[in-house]
Coordinates of C-alpha atoms in Angstrom, one line a residue:
Chain A
M1 CA 162.2 102.3 105.9
A2 CA 163.6 103.3 109.3
G3 CA 165.1 106.4 107.7
Y4 CA 161.7 107.3 106.2
T5 CA 159.9 106.9 109.5
E6 CA 162.5 109.0 111.3
T7 CA 162.2 111.8 108.6
K8 CA 158.4 111.7 108.9
R9 CA 158.6 112.0 112.7
V10 CA 161.0 114.9 112.5
S11 CA 158.8 116.6 110.0
L12 CA 155.8 116.2 112.2
L13 CA 157.6 117.7 115.1
G14 CA 158.8 120.6 113.0
L15 CA 155.2 121.2 111.8
L16 CA 154.0 121.1 115.4
V17 CA 156.6 123.7 116.5
T18 CA 155.7 125.9 113.5
L19 CA 152.0 125.7 114.3
L20 CA 152.5 126.4 118.0
C21 CA 154.8 129.4 117.3
M22 CA 152.0 130.8 115.0
I23 CA 149.4 130.7 117.8
P24 CA 148.5 134.2 119.0
I25 CA 150.4 134.4 122.3
S26 CA 147.9 136.0 124.7
P27 CA 145.5 138.9 124.9
G28 CA 148.2 140.7 126.9
Y29 CA 150.2 141.0 123.7
A30 CA 147.4 142.3 121.6
A31 CA 147.8 145.8 120.3
L32 CA 146.3 148.5 122.6
P33 CA 146.2 152.3 122.3
G34 CA 149.1 154.1 124.0
E35 CA 147.1 155.4 126.8
Q36 CA 145.9 152.0 128.0
N37 CA 149.4 150.6 127.8
F38 CA 150.7 153.6 129.7
Q39 CA 148.1 153.1 132.5
Q40 CA 148.8 149.4 132.6
H41 CA 152.5 149.3 132.4
C42 CA 153.9 152.7 133.2
G43 CA 151.4 154.7 135.3
I44 CA 152.1 152.7 138.4
C45 CA 155.6 154.2 138.8
H46 CA 155.5 157.2 136.5
T47 CA 153.4 160.3 136.0
V48 CA 153.3 162.8 133.2
G49 CA 153.6 166.2 134.9
S50 CA 152.5 165.2 138.4
G51 CA 155.9 164.5 139.9
K52 CA 158.0 161.5 140.4
L53 CA 156.7 158.4 142.0
V54 CA 158.8 155.3 142.0
G55 CA 160.4 156.4 138.8
P56 CA 160.9 159.8 137.2
D57 CA 158.2 162.2 135.9
L58 CA 158.0 161.7 132.2
A59 CA 156.7 165.1 131.2
G60 CA 158.7 166.4 128.3
V61 CA 160.8 163.2 128.2
N62 CA 160.5 163.1 124.4
E63 CA 162.4 166.4 124.2
R64 CA 165.0 165.5 126.7
R65 CA 165.9 162.2 125.0
S66 CA 166.1 161.0 121.5
Q67 CA 163.2 158.8 120.2
E68 CA 165.7 156.0 119.4
W69 CA 167.1 156.1 123.0
L70 CA 163.7 156.0 124.5
E71 CA 162.5 153.1 122.3
T72 CA 165.6 151.1 123.2
F73 CA 165.3 151.9 126.9
V74 CA 161.6 151.1 127.2
K75 CA 162.0 147.9 125.3
S76 CA 164.5 146.5 127.9
P77 CA 165.7 149.0 130.6
Q78 CA 167.8 146.3 132.2
A79 CA 169.6 145.3 129.0
M80 CA 170.4 149.0 128.5
I81 CA 171.7 149.4 132.0
N82 CA 173.8 146.2 131.6
S83 CA 175.2 147.5 128.3
G84 CA 176.7 150.4 130.3
D85 CA 174.7 153.3 128.7
A86 CA 175.7 156.3 130.7
E87 CA 172.3 157.9 130.9
A88 CA 170.5 154.6 131.7
V89 CA 173.0 153.9 134.5
A90 CA 172.6 157.4 135.9
I91 CA 168.8 157.0 136.1
F92 CA 169.2 153.6 137.6
A93 CA 171.5 155.1 140.3
E94 CA 169.3 158.1 140.9
F95 CA 166.2 156.0 141.5
N96 CA 167.4 153.7 144.2
Q97 CA 169.0 151.2 141.9
L98 CA 165.5 149.7 141.4
P99 CA 165.6 148.3 137.9
M100 CA 162.5 149.1 135.8
P101 CA 161.1 145.7 134.7
D102 CA 160.9 145.0 131.0
P103 CA 157.3 145.9 130.0
L104 CA 157.1 143.2 127.3
L105 CA 155.6 145.7 124.8
S106 CA 156.1 145.5 121.1
A107 CA 158.0 148.2 119.2
A108 CA 154.7 149.6 117.8
Q109 CA 153.2 149.6 121.3
I110 CA 156.2 151.4 122.7
K111 CA 155.9 154.0 120.0
D112 CA 152.2 154.5 120.9
V113 CA 153.1 154.9 124.5
L114 CA 155.8 157.5 123.7
S115 CA 153.5 159.5 121.5
Y116 CA 150.8 159.4 124.2
I117 CA 153.4 160.8 126.7
E118 CA 154.3 163.5 124.1
D119 CA 150.7 164.4 123.6
V120 CA 150.0 164.8 127.3
S121 CA 153.3 166.7 127.8
E122 CA 152.2 169.3 125.2
T123 CA 149.1 170.0 127.2
L124 CA 151.2 171.0 130.2
P125 CA 152.4 174.5 130.8
N126 CA 156.1 173.7 131.1
P127 CA 156.5 170.2 129.9
T128 CA 160.3 170.0 129.6
A129 CA 160.8 170.7 133.3
A130 CA 159.8 167.5 135.0
I131 CA 158.3 168.1 138.3
N132 CA 160.1 166.3 141.1
P133 CA 158.4 167.4 144.2
P134 CA 158.7 165.6 147.5
A135 CA 157.6 162.0 146.8
F136 CA 154.6 162.3 149.0
S137 CA 152.2 162.7 146.1
Q138 CA 150.4 160.1 144.1
P139 CA 147.0 159.6 142.6
A140 CA 144.7 157.3 144.4
I141 CA 146.2 153.8 144.2
D142 CA 143.2 152.0 142.9
Q143 CA 142.3 154.6 140.3
P144 CA 143.8 155.1 136.8
I145 CA 146.5 157.7 136.9
D146 CA 145.0 161.1 136.1
T147 CA 147.9 163.2 134.9
S148 CA 145.9 166.4 135.0
V149 CA 145.3 166.4 138.7
E150 CA 147.3 168.6 140.9
I151 CA 149.8 167.1 143.3
E152 CA 148.0 166.1 146.4
D153 CA 149.9 167.2 149.5
Q154 CA 147.7 165.7 152.1
V155 CA 149.1 162.2 151.5
A156 CA 152.2 162.9 153.3
D157 CA 154.3 160.3 154.9
V158 CA 151.7 157.8 155.8
S159 CA 153.4 156.5 158.8
T160 CA 154.2 159.6 160.6
Q161 CA 150.9 159.2 162.4
A162 CA 151.1 155.4 162.4
T163 CA 149.8 153.8 165.6
T164 CA 151.3 150.8 167.3
E165 CA 148.3 148.9 166.3
Q166 CA 149.0 149.7 162.6
I167 CA 152.6 148.7 163.0
N168 CA 151.7 145.4 164.7
H169 CA 148.9 144.8 162.1
G170 CA 151.4 145.4 159.3
R171 CA 153.9 143.0 160.9
D172 CA 151.2 140.3 161.2
L173 CA 150.2 140.8 157.6
F174 CA 153.8 140.7 156.5
Q175 CA 154.4 137.3 157.9
G176 CA 150.9 136.0 157.5
T177 CA 149.7 135.5 161.0
V178 CA 146.9 137.7 159.8
R179 CA 145.8 136.9 156.2
F180 CA 145.1 139.6 153.7
A181 CA 141.4 140.1 153.1
N182 CA 141.6 138.9 149.5
E183 CA 143.8 136.0 150.5
G184 CA 146.9 137.1 148.6
P185 CA 150.2 135.5 149.5
T186 CA 152.0 136.8 152.5
C187 CA 154.8 139.3 151.9
N188 CA 157.4 137.0 153.4
S189 CA 156.8 134.4 150.8
C190 CA 159.3 136.4 148.7
H191 CA 160.7 139.2 150.8
D192 CA 162.7 139.4 153.9
V193 CA 162.9 142.2 156.5
R194 CA 165.2 142.5 159.5
N195 CA 162.9 142.4 162.4
D196 CA 163.1 140.1 165.4
A197 CA 159.3 139.7 165.6
V198 CA 159.1 138.3 162.1
I199 CA 160.4 134.9 160.9
G200 CA 163.1 135.0 158.2
G201 CA 161.3 135.9 155.0
G202 CA 161.7 134.7 151.4
I203 CA 164.7 135.6 149.3
L204 CA 163.2 135.4 145.9
S205 CA 162.8 139.2 145.8
K206 CA 164.3 142.3 147.3
E207 CA 165.2 142.5 151.0
L208 CA 162.9 145.2 152.4
T209 CA 164.5 146.5 155.6
T210 CA 165.5 149.8 154.0
V211 CA 162.8 150.0 151.4
F212 CA 161.1 152.9 153.2
S213 CA 164.1 155.2 153.3
R214 CA 165.0 154.2 149.7
M215 CA 161.6 154.8 148.2
G216 CA 159.6 156.8 150.6
G217 CA 156.1 156.1 151.9
P218 CA 154.3 157.0 148.6
G219 CA 156.7 154.9 146.6
V220 CA 156.0 151.8 148.8
R221 CA 152.3 152.6 148.7
A222 CA 152.3 152.8 144.9
I223 CA 154.1 149.4 144.6
L224 CA 151.8 147.7 147.1
G225 CA 148.7 149.2 145.5
R226 CA 149.5 148.4 141.9
P227 CA 152.6 146.2 141.7
P228 CA 154.8 147.2 138.7
F229 CA 156.8 143.9 138.9
P230 CA 155.4 141.0 136.8
V231 CA 156.0 138.4 139.5
M232 CA 154.2 140.5 142.1
Q233 CA 151.5 141.5 139.7
S234 CA 150.7 137.8 139.0
A235 CA 150.8 137.0 142.7
Y236 CA 148.2 139.7 143.6
L237 CA 146.1 139.5 140.5
D238 CA 142.5 139.5 141.6
R239 CA 143.8 139.6 145.2
A240 CA 144.6 143.3 145.6
L241 CA 145.5 144.6 149.0
S242 CA 143.0 146.9 150.7
E243 CA 143.9 150.5 151.5
E244 CA 143.9 149.7 155.2
E245 CA 146.3 146.8 154.7
I246 CA 148.7 149.0 152.6
V247 CA 148.8 151.7 155.3
S248 CA 149.6 149.0 157.9
L249 CA 152.3 147.5 155.8
V250 CA 153.9 150.8 155.1
A251 CA 153.7 151.6 158.8
F252 CA 155.5 148.4 159.6
L253 CA 158.1 148.8 156.9
Q254 CA 158.9 152.3 158.2
Y255 CA 159.2 151.0 161.7
A256 CA 161.4 148.1 160.5
D257 CA 163.6 150.6 158.7
Q258 CA 164.0 152.9 161.7
E259 CA 164.6 150.1 164.2
Q260 CA 166.8 147.9 162.0
L261 CA 169.9 148.4 164.1
N262 CA 168.2 146.9 167.1
H263 CA 167.3 143.8 165.3
Q264 CA 169.3 140.8 164.0
P265 CA 169.2 139.6 160.4
R266 CA 168.0 136.0 160.2
D267 CA 169.1 133.5 157.6
Y268 CA 167.2 130.3 157.5
G269 CA 169.4 128.8 154.7
I270 CA 171.7 126.9 157.0
G271 CA 168.9 125.9 159.3
L272 CA 166.9 124.6 156.3
F273 CA 169.8 122.7 155.0
S274 CA 170.6 121.2 158.4
S275 CA 167.0 120.2 158.9
G276 CA 167.0 118.6 155.5
L277 CA 170.1 116.6 156.4
V278 CA 168.6 115.4 159.7
G279 CA 165.3 114.6 157.9
T280 CA 167.1 112.6 155.3
A281 CA 168.9 110.6 157.9
I282 CA 165.7 109.9 159.7
L283 CA 164.0 108.9 156.4
F284 CA 166.9 106.5 155.6
G285 CA 166.7 105.1 159.2
L286 CA 162.9 104.6 158.8
C287 CA 163.4 102.7 155.6
S288 CA 166.0 100.5 157.3
F289 CA 163.7 99.9 160.2
I290 CA 160.5 99.3 158.2
W291 CA 162.2 96.9 155.9
R292 CA 164.5 95.4 158.5
G293 CA 163.1 91.9 157.7
R294 CA 164.1 92.1 154.0
K295 CA 166.1 89.4 152.5
K296 CA 169.6 90.9 152.2
G297 CA 171.2 88.1 150.2
S298 CA 170.2 86.2 147.1
V299 CA 167.0 84.2 147.0
N300 CA 168.9 80.9 147.4
Q301 CA 171.3 82.2 150.1
A302 CA 169.7 80.2 152.9
I303 CA 169.8 77.0 150.9
Y304 CA 173.5 77.7 150.0
D305 CA 174.4 78.5 153.6
R306 CA 172.7 75.3 154.8
Q307 CA 174.6 73.3 152.1
V308 CA 178.0 74.8 153.1
K309 CA 177.2 74.1 156.7
S310 CA 176.3 70.4 156.0
I311 CA 179.6 70.0 154.0
S312 CA 181.5 71.5 156.9
D313 CA 179.8 69.3 159.4
A314 CA 180.5 66.2 157.3
E315 CA 184.2 67.1 157.0
F316 CA 184.3 67.7 160.7
R317 CA 182.8 64.3 161.4
A318 CA 185.2 62.7 158.9
R319 CA 188.2 64.2 160.6
H320 CA 187.2 63.2 164.1
S321 CA 185.8 59.8 163.4
Chain B
M1 CA 164.6 137.3 124.8
N2 CA 160.9 137.6 124.4
T3 CA 161.0 135.0 121.6
L4 CA 163.0 132.6 123.7
N5 CA 160.6 133.0 126.6
N6 CA 157.6 132.5 124.2
F7 CA 159.2 129.3 123.0
L8 CA 160.3 127.9 126.4
F9 CA 157.1 128.8 128.3
I10 CA 154.4 128.6 125.6
A11 CA 155.5 126.4 122.7
L12 CA 157.6 123.9 124.7
P13 CA 154.9 123.0 127.2
Y14 CA 152.3 122.4 124.4
I15 CA 154.8 120.4 122.4
A16 CA 155.7 118.4 125.5
I17 CA 152.0 117.7 126.3
V18 CA 151.2 116.6 122.8
V19 CA 154.3 114.4 122.4
F20 CA 153.5 112.9 125.9
L21 CA 150.0 112.0 125.0
V22 CA 150.6 110.8 121.4
G23 CA 153.9 109.1 122.3
N24 CA 152.5 107.2 125.3
I25 CA 149.4 106.0 123.4
Y26 CA 151.5 105.0 120.4
R27 CA 154.1 103.1 122.5
Y28 CA 151.4 101.4 124.6
V29 CA 149.4 100.3 121.6
S30 CA 152.3 99.3 119.3
T31 CA 154.9 97.9 121.6
Q32 CA 153.1 97.1 124.8
F33 CA 155.7 94.7 126.1
T34 CA 158.3 97.4 126.2
Y35 CA 155.9 99.7 128.1
S36 CA 157.8 99.3 131.4
S37 CA 161.2 99.7 132.7
L38 CA 163.8 97.1 132.0
S39 CA 164.8 95.5 135.3
A40 CA 167.4 97.4 137.3
Q41 CA 167.7 94.5 139.7
F42 CA 165.7 96.4 142.1
L43 CA 165.2 93.5 144.4
E44 CA 168.9 93.4 145.0
D45 CA 168.9 94.5 148.6
K46 CA 172.5 95.3 149.4
Q47 CA 173.1 98.4 147.2
G48 CA 169.8 98.7 145.4
F49 CA 167.7 99.0 148.5
W50 CA 169.4 102.1 149.7
G51 CA 168.9 103.8 146.3
T52 CA 165.6 102.4 145.0
V53 CA 163.5 102.7 148.1
P54 CA 164.4 106.2 149.4
F55 CA 164.5 107.5 145.8
H56 CA 161.0 106.3 145.0
I57 CA 159.6 107.5 148.3
G58 CA 161.2 110.9 147.8
I59 CA 160.4 111.4 144.1
L60 CA 156.7 110.4 144.7
M61 CA 156.4 112.8 147.6
L62 CA 158.0 115.6 145.5
F63 CA 155.7 114.8 142.6
L64 CA 152.6 114.8 144.8
G65 CA 153.8 118.0 146.5
H66 CA 154.2 119.9 143.3
L67 CA 150.8 118.5 142.1
A68 CA 149.1 119.5 145.3
I69 CA 150.3 123.1 145.1
F70 CA 149.2 123.1 141.4
L71 CA 145.7 121.8 142.4
F72 CA 145.2 123.5 145.7
P73 CA 147.1 126.9 145.7
E74 CA 144.7 128.6 148.0
A75 CA 145.0 125.8 150.6
T76 CA 148.8 125.9 150.3
L77 CA 148.8 129.7 150.9
A78 CA 146.5 129.3 153.8
W79 CA 148.7 126.6 155.3
N80 CA 151.9 128.6 154.7
S81 CA 150.4 131.7 156.3
N82 CA 151.4 130.4 159.7
P83 CA 155.2 130.9 160.0
V84 CA 155.7 127.6 161.9
R85 CA 153.7 125.6 159.4
L86 CA 155.6 127.3 156.5
I87 CA 159.0 126.3 158.0
I88 CA 157.7 122.7 158.6
H89 CA 156.4 122.5 155.0
E90 CA 159.7 123.8 153.6
G91 CA 161.8 121.5 155.8
I92 CA 159.8 118.4 154.8
A93 CA 159.9 119.3 151.1
F94 CA 163.7 119.9 151.2
T95 CA 164.2 116.7 153.1
F96 CA 162.5 114.7 150.3
G97 CA 164.6 116.7 147.8
L98 CA 167.8 115.9 149.5
T99 CA 166.8 112.2 149.9
V100 CA 166.1 111.9 146.2
L101 CA 169.5 113.6 145.4
I102 CA 171.5 111.2 147.6
A103 CA 169.5 108.1 146.5
L104 CA 169.8 109.1 142.9
I105 CA 173.5 109.6 143.1
G106 CA 173.7 106.2 144.7
L107 CA 171.6 104.6 142.0
M108 CA 173.7 106.2 139.3
L109 CA 176.9 105.0 140.8
R110 CA 175.4 101.5 141.1
R111 CA 174.4 101.6 137.5
L112 CA 178.0 102.7 136.6
F113 CA 179.9 100.1 138.6
N114 CA 177.5 97.1 138.4
K115 CA 178.3 95.0 135.4
R116 CA 174.9 93.3 135.3
L117 CA 173.2 96.7 135.3
R118 CA 175.5 98.1 132.6
V119 CA 174.4 95.4 130.3
V120 CA 170.7 96.4 130.5
T121 CA 171.4 100.2 130.5
S122 CA 170.2 102.1 127.5
K123 CA 171.3 105.5 126.4
M124 CA 167.9 106.9 127.3
D125 CA 168.4 105.6 130.8
I126 CA 171.5 107.7 131.1
V127 CA 169.8 110.7 129.6
I128 CA 166.8 110.6 131.9
E129 CA 168.9 109.9 135.0
L130 CA 171.2 112.9 134.2
L131 CA 168.1 115.0 133.5
L132 CA 166.5 114.0 136.8
L133 CA 169.8 114.7 138.6
T134 CA 169.9 118.2 137.1
Q135 CA 166.3 118.7 138.1
V136 CA 166.8 117.6 141.7
I137 CA 170.0 119.7 142.1
L138 CA 168.1 122.8 140.7
G139 CA 165.2 122.0 142.9
C140 CA 167.3 121.9 146.1
W141 CA 169.1 125.0 144.9
I142 CA 165.8 126.8 144.5
A143 CA 164.5 125.5 147.9
L144 CA 167.6 127.0 149.6
G145 CA 168.4 129.9 147.5
Y146 CA 165.0 131.3 146.6
R147 CA 162.9 130.7 149.7
W148 CA 160.0 130.2 150.2
G149 CA 159.3 128.2 147.1
T150 CA 156.1 126.5 148.3
S151 CA 154.4 129.9 148.7
W152 CA 155.5 131.7 145.5
F153 CA 154.9 128.5 143.5
A154 CA 151.3 128.8 144.6
A155 CA 151.2 132.5 143.9
D156 CA 153.0 132.6 140.6
L157 CA 153.6 129.3 139.0
T158 CA 150.2 127.8 139.6
P159 CA 148.4 130.6 137.7
Y160 CA 151.0 130.2 134.9
L161 CA 150.5 126.4 134.7
W162 CA 146.7 126.8 134.7
S163 CA 146.9 129.4 132.0
I164 CA 148.7 126.8 129.8
F165 CA 145.8 124.3 130.4
Q166 CA 143.3 127.0 129.7
F167 CA 145.0 127.8 126.4
D168 CA 145.7 131.4 127.5
P169 CA 149.3 131.3 128.5
Q170 CA 150.3 134.1 130.7
I171 CA 154.1 134.2 130.9
Q172 CA 154.9 137.6 132.2
A173 CA 155.6 136.4 135.7
V174 CA 157.5 133.3 134.8
S175 CA 159.6 135.3 132.3
A176 CA 160.8 137.5 135.1
L177 CA 161.9 134.7 137.4
P178 CA 165.5 134.0 138.1
L179 CA 167.4 131.8 135.6
V180 CA 167.7 128.8 138.0
I181 CA 163.9 128.6 138.4
K182 CA 163.4 129.0 134.7
L183 CA 165.8 126.1 134.1
H184 CA 163.9 124.0 136.6
I185 CA 160.6 124.7 134.8
V186 CA 162.1 124.0 131.4
G187 CA 163.7 120.8 132.7
A188 CA 160.3 119.6 133.9
F189 CA 158.8 120.2 130.4
V190 CA 161.7 118.3 128.8
I191 CA 161.0 115.4 131.1
V192 CA 157.4 115.4 130.1
L193 CA 158.5 115.6 126.4
I194 CA 160.8 112.6 126.5
F195 CA 158.7 110.6 129.0
P196 CA 157.2 108.2 126.5
F197 CA 160.7 107.2 125.2
T198 CA 162.2 106.4 128.6
R199 CA 161.9 103.9 131.4
L200 CA 159.7 106.5 133.3
V201 CA 156.7 105.0 131.5
H202 CA 156.6 102.4 134.3
F203 CA 155.1 105.2 136.4
L204 CA 151.9 105.0 134.4
V205 CA 151.6 101.3 134.6
A206 CA 152.9 100.8 138.2
P207 CA 151.2 97.7 139.7
I208 CA 149.5 99.7 142.4
H209 CA 147.0 96.9 142.8
Y210 CA 149.8 94.7 144.2
L211 CA 149.3 96.5 147.4
W212 CA 145.8 95.0 148.1
R213 CA 145.7 91.9 145.9
P214 CA 145.7 88.5 147.6
Y215 CA 149.1 86.7 148.0
Q216 CA 150.1 84.6 145.1
V217 CA 151.8 81.2 145.6
V218 CA 154.8 81.0 143.3
I219 CA 156.0 77.6 142.3
W220 CA 158.9 76.8 140.1
Y221 CA 157.8 75.2 136.9
W222 CA 161.0 73.4 136.5
D223 CA 162.0 69.7 136.3
K224 CA 163.8 69.5 139.5
Q225 CA 165.1 66.1 138.8
K226 CA 166.7 67.4 135.6
I227 CA 168.2 70.4 137.3
R228 CA 169.8 68.2 139.9
K229 CA 171.9 66.6 137.2
S230 CA 174.9 68.8 137.0
S231 CA 175.8 67.6 133.6
T232 CA 172.6 69.0 132.1
A233 CA 171.6 72.0 134.1
W234 CA 175.1 73.5 134.7
T235 CA 178.0 73.0 132.5
S236 CA 180.7 75.0 134.3
H237 CA 179.8 74.9 138.0
R238 CA 178.6 72.0 140.0
P239 CA 175.5 73.0 142.0
Q240 CA 176.0 73.2 145.7
N241 CA 172.4 72.6 146.8
N242 CA 171.6 69.2 145.6

């Protein structure tokens, strides 16, 4: 009987697992046309024919690489880099060793995206020659990428004209003394930057002291405007940064990059650990103090002690009588 | 990898929740007398006090802390937006984590070396204690190695957890988190999963009302005269207190 019950339980659990695995995962995984997926997953860092942003210009990429290579790379760039693929490693090295996050697209969706890139590339005059102009060009951050537009050259280094107010505002936004208008989390929740005016930041994500020189103003702007990383995307979903906030943050990050040698790195790890030790000691001490009146022996300890004492007294009297 | 993430962060939480609900109701209805924790001699105040009391204070605060960030993410982010408040928040959270770690190790050693406790220790007690120990170590590791957890929990994990309860799981962010954090999350789901089959059920039937109920007079319902006869009450040891 016990065996039967156990089998039944296991079967029910198995059925439950099977049913749950059959549930459609989320709308995010639903099939979408290649263009939409490109805009959502790729267009933040890549253009097709409008120059490089955070990642390379993808115009003509279908001719430069094999379809199989592209599909494998897009499916999991980090796995391909880790496998030691020479071309993947070269791209990784060329683009600031910033790993492209896995886009979590299905094989069919990846094919759709690649064919969309191919279609757009064919409309360009010279698709095989990817345009890699100075990085100071990008479409408006809050607009879908329009691959037909000419490179804007007026959005040069946003911080060359940065004012002290912008830098200070960016610093305050970074560490949260001024909240973002849409109440998104502060940058230092996850990122650190070497600057004496800012408390030690988080270390969940990249250290940002040299991000400006590594990625350039437009690259930083692009990431702040439409974060390509899933963790950052989730954090700022429905809490996008305003244009003014982005400009201030870029100004501060450029300043932090330029001034880094005059500032000391801060590591709160040891401090946090030490404070935890001290706090724990205090907590144990408080427990000891609050429950100082607790009965430390057994329930009958007092009775036992009294008895022993009376026996001792009796023996003492017997000896001295 | 996607399949594994789907299982760990979509299927596993739903399995855990269903088993938690069904298992707890089934155990409470069918074997209500066992719906508690077998005594771990927690009134023993020499060794037990230093484990039991700090452990329960710490684990309750950690549980409530996680729950508060889940329920009030905006308030958490607002509080943490001031750097000093953030550091105080993290310091207090880590203090409770370290307290639980030290107290739990103490309790486990006590369970290991105390013969009376070993007699009443079940395999599930060992499983749940090892699981809790792993969780606490991972939690302390995350607090130190992936700062500032109280902020990114509110920003990233709270939306994920709510998406589970809204039957629209969004796992992109949680899939991209470091392995240590993923293990901590999976460990939490496993604890929820096996909760009904462990001594942890006492959490759901904790006699909170003891805190404000009137004092009770406890009287031994024994025949004291009979007990005083060493020949009947004790066979091997003569009582000292008669």
